[in-house]
C-alpha atoms as a PDB file:
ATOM      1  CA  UNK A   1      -1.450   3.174  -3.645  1.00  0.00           C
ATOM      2  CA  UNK A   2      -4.219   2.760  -1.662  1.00  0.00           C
ATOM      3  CA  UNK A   3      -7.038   5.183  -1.233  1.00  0.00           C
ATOM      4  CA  UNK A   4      -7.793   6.807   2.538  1.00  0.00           C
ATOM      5  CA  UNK A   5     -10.777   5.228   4.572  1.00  0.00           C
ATOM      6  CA  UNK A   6     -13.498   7.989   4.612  1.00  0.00           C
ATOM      7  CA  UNK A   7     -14.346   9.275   7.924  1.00  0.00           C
ATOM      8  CA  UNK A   8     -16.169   7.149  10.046  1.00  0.00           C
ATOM      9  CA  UNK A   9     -19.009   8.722  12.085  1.00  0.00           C
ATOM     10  CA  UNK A  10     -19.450   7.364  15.636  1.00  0.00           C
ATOM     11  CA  UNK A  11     -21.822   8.198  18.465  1.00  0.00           C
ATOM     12  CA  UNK A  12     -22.530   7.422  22.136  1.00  0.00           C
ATOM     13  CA  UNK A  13     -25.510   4.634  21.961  1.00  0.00           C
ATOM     14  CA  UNK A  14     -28.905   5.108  23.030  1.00  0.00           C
ATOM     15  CA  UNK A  15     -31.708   2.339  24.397  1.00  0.00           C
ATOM     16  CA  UNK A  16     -33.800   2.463  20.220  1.00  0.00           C
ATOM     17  CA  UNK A  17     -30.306   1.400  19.196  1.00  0.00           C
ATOM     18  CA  UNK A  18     -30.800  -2.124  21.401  1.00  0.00           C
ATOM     19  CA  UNK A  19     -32.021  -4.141  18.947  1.00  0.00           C
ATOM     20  CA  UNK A  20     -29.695  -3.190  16.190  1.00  0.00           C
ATOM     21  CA  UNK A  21     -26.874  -3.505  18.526  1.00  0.00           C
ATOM     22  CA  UNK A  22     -27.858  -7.173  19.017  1.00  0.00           C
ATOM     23  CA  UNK A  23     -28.220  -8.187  15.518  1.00  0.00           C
ATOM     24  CA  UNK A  24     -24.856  -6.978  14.724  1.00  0.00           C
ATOM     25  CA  UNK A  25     -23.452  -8.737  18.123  1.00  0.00           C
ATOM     26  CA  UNK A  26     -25.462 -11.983  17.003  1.00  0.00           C
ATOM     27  CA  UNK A  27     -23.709 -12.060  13.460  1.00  0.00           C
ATOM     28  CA  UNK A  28     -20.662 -13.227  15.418  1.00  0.00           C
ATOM     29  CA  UNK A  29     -22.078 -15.945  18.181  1.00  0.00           C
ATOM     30  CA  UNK A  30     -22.105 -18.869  16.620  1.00  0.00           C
ATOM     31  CA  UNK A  31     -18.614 -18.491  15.467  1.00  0.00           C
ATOM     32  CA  UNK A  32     -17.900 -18.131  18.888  1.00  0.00           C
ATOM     33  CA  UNK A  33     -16.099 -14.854  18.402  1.00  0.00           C
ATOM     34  CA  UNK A  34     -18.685 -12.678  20.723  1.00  0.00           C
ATOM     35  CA  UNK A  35     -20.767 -13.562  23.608  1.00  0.00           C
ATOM     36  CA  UNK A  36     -24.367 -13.134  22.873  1.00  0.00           C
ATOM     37  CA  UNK A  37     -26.445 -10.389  24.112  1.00  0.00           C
ATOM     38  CA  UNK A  38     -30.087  -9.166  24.994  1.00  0.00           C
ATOM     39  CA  UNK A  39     -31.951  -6.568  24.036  1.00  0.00           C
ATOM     40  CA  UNK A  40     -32.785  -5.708  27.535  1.00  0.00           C
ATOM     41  CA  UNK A  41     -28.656  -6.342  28.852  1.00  0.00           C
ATOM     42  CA  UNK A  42     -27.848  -4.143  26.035  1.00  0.00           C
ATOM     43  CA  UNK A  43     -31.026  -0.990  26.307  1.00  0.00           C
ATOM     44  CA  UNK A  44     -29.626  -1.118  30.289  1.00  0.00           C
ATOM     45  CA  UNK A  45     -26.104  -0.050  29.492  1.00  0.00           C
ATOM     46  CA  UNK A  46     -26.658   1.746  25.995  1.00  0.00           C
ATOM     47  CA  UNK A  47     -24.456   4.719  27.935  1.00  0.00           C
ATOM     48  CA  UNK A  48     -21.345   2.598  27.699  1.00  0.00           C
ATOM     49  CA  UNK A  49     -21.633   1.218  23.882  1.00  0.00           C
ATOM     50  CA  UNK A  50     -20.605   3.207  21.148  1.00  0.00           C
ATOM     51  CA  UNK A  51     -22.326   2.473  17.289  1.00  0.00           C
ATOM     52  CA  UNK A  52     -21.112   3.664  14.245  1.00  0.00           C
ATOM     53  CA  UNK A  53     -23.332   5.280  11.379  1.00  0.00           C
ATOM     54  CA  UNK A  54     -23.388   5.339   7.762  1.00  0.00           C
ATOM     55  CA  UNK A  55     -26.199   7.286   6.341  1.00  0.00           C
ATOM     56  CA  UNK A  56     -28.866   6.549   9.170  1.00  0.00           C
ATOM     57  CA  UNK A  57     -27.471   2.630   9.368  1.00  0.00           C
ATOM     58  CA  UNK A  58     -25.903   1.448  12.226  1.00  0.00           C
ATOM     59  CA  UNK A  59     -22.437  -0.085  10.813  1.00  0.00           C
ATOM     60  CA  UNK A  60     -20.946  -1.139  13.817  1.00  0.00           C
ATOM     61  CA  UNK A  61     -20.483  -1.393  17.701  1.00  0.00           C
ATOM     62  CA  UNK A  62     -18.443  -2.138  20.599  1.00  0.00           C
ATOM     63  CA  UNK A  63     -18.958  -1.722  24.481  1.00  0.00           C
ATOM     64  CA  UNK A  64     -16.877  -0.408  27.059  1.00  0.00           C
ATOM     65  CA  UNK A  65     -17.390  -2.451  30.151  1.00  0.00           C
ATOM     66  CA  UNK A  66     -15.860  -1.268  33.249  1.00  0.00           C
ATOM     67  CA  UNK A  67     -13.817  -4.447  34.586  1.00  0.00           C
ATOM     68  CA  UNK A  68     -12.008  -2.662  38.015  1.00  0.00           C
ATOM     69  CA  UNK A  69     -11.931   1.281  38.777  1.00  0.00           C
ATOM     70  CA  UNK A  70      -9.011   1.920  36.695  1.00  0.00           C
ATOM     71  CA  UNK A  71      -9.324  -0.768  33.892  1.00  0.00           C
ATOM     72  CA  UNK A  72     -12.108  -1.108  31.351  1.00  0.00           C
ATOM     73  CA  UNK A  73     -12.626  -3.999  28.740  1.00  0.00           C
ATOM     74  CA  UNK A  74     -13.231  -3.563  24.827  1.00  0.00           C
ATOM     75  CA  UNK A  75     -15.947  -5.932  24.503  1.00  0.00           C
ATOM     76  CA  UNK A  76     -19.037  -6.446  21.817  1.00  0.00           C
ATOM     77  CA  UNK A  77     -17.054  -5.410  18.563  1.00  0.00           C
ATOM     78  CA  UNK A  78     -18.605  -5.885  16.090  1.00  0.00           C
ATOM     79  CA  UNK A  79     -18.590  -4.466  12.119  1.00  0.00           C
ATOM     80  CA  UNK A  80     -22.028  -5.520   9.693  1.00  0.00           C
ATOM     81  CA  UNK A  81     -20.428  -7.894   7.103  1.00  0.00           C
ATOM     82  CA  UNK A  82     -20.587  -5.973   4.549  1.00  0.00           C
ATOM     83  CA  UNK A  83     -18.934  -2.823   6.001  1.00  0.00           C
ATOM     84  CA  UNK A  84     -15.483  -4.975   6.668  1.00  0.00           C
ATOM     85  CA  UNK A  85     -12.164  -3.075   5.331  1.00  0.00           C
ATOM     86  CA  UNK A  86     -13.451   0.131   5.842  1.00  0.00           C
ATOM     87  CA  UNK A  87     -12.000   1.111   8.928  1.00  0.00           C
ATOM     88  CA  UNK A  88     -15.380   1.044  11.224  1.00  0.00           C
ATOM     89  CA  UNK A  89     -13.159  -0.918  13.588  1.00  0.00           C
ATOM     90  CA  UNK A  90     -10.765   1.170  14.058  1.00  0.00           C
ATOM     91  CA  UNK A  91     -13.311   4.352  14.630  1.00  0.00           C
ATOM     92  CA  UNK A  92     -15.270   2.219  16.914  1.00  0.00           C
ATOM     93  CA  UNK A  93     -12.227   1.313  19.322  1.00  0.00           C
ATOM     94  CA  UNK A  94     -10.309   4.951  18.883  1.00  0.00           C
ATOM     95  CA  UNK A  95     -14.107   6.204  20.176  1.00  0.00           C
ATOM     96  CA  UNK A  96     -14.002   4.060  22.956  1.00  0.00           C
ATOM     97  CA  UNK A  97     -10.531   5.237  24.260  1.00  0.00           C
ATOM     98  CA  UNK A  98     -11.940   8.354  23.926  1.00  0.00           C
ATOM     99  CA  UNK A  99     -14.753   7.590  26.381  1.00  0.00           C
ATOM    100  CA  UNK A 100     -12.573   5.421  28.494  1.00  0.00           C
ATOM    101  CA  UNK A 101     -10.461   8.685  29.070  1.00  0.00           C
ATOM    102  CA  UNK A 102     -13.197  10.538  29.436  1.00  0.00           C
ATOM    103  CA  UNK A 103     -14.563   8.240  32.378  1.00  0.00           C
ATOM    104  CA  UNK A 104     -10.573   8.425  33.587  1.00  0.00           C
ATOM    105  CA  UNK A 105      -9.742   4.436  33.146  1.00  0.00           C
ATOM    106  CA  UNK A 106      -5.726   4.046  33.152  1.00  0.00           C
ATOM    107  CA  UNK A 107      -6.012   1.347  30.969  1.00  0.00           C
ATOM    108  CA  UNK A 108      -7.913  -0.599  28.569  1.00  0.00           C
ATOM    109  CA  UNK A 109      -7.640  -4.066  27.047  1.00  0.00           C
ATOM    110  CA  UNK A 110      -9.481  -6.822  24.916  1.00  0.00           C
ATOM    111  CA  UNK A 111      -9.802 -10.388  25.117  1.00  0.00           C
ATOM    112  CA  UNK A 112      -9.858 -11.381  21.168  1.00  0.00           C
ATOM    113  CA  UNK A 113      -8.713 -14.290  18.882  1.00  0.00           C
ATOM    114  CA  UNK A 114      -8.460 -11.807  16.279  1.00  0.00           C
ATOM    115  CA  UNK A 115      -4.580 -10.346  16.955  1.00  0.00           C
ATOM    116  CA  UNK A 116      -3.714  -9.069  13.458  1.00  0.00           C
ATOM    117  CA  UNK A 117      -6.721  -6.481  14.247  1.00  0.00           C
ATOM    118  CA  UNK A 118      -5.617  -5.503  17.865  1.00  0.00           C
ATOM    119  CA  UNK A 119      -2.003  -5.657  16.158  1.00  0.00           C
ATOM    120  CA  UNK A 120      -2.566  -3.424  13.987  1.00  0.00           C
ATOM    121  CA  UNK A 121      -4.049  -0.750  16.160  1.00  0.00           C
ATOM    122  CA  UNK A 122      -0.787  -1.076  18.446  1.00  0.00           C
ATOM    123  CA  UNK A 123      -1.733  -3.457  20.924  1.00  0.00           C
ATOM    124  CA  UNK A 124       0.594  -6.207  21.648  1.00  0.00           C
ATOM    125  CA  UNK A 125      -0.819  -9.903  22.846  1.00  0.00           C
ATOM    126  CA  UNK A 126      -0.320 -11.404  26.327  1.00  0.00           C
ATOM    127  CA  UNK A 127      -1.416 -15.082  26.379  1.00  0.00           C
ATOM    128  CA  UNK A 128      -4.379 -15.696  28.262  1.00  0.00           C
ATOM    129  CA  UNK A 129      -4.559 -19.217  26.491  1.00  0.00           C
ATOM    130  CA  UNK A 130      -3.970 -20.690  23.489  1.00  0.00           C
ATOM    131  CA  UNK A 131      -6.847 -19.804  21.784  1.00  0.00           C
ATOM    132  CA  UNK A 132      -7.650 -15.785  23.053  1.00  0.00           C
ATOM    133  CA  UNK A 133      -5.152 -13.691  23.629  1.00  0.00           C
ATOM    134  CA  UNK A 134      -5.103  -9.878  26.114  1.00  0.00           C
ATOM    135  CA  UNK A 135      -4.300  -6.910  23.819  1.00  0.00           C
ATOM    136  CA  UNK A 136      -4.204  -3.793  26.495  1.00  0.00           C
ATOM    137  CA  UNK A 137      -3.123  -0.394  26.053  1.00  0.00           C
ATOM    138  CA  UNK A 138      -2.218   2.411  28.637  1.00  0.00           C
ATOM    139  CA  UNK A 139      -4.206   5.170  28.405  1.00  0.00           C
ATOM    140  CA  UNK A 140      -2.154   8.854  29.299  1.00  0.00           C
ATOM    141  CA  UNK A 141      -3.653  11.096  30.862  1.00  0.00           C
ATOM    142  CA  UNK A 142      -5.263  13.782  28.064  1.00  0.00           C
ATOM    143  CA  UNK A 143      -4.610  17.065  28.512  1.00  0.00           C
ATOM    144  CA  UNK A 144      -7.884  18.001  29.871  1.00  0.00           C
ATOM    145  CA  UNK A 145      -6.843  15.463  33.265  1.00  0.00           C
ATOM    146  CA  UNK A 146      -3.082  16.911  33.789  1.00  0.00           C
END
């Protein structure tokens, strides 16, 4: 039996967190995984990244890019590499709905080549190509919108 993921604390981004953001981002350009960004692209729209922290370190973060009124795009996840397996991911993305409901988008989706990730979080894969595929989820309306 496995043992529970502790709690992963997330929080809305703010412009200090820039560079951090971008060193985490830039562990993952060369493999071609993430599109690189700047300090300055990423201080502009701190408001729509969120970062995870572990005891003052910033684990983790992902940006929620608004792609058409109703549809926003998971973009920028990224986890430090030695934080993997501990289910920063998955409190990175499950924040992110959170604000994408918040900000009323009907749906959300990721372009990724990592599918057993998006998988497991109850996305399923429409082929965009061979090599990336579209994991989108519907986002109900919370209780709060009804």
């Amino acid at each position: 039996m496995t043992a529970p993921l502790p709690q992963v604390a997330t929080r809305r981004a703010t412009r200090a967190d820039a560079p951090t953001i971008v060193a985490l981002i830039d562990l993952y350009v060369e493999s071609g995984t993430l599109l690189p960004r700047s300090v300055d692209f990423v201080a502009e729209r701190a408001h729509d990244f969120v970062v995870a922290v572990e005891g003052g370190r910033i684990t983790g973060c992902v940006h929620l890019d608004e792609y058409a009124p109703s549809l926003a795009e998971v973009r920028s996840l990224a986890v430090a590499l030695d934080r993997h397996g501990r289910g920063i991911g998955r409190a990175l993305v499950g924040a992110l709905e959170t604000l994408a409901r918040a900000r009323e988008y009907t749906t959300i989706f990721a372009v990724s080549n990592d599918g057993e990730f998006f998988n497991r979080l109850g996305r399923e894969r429409s082929a965009v190509s061979r090599f990336k595929g579209v994991y989108a989820k519907d986002l109900l309306p919370s209780a709060a919108h009804r």
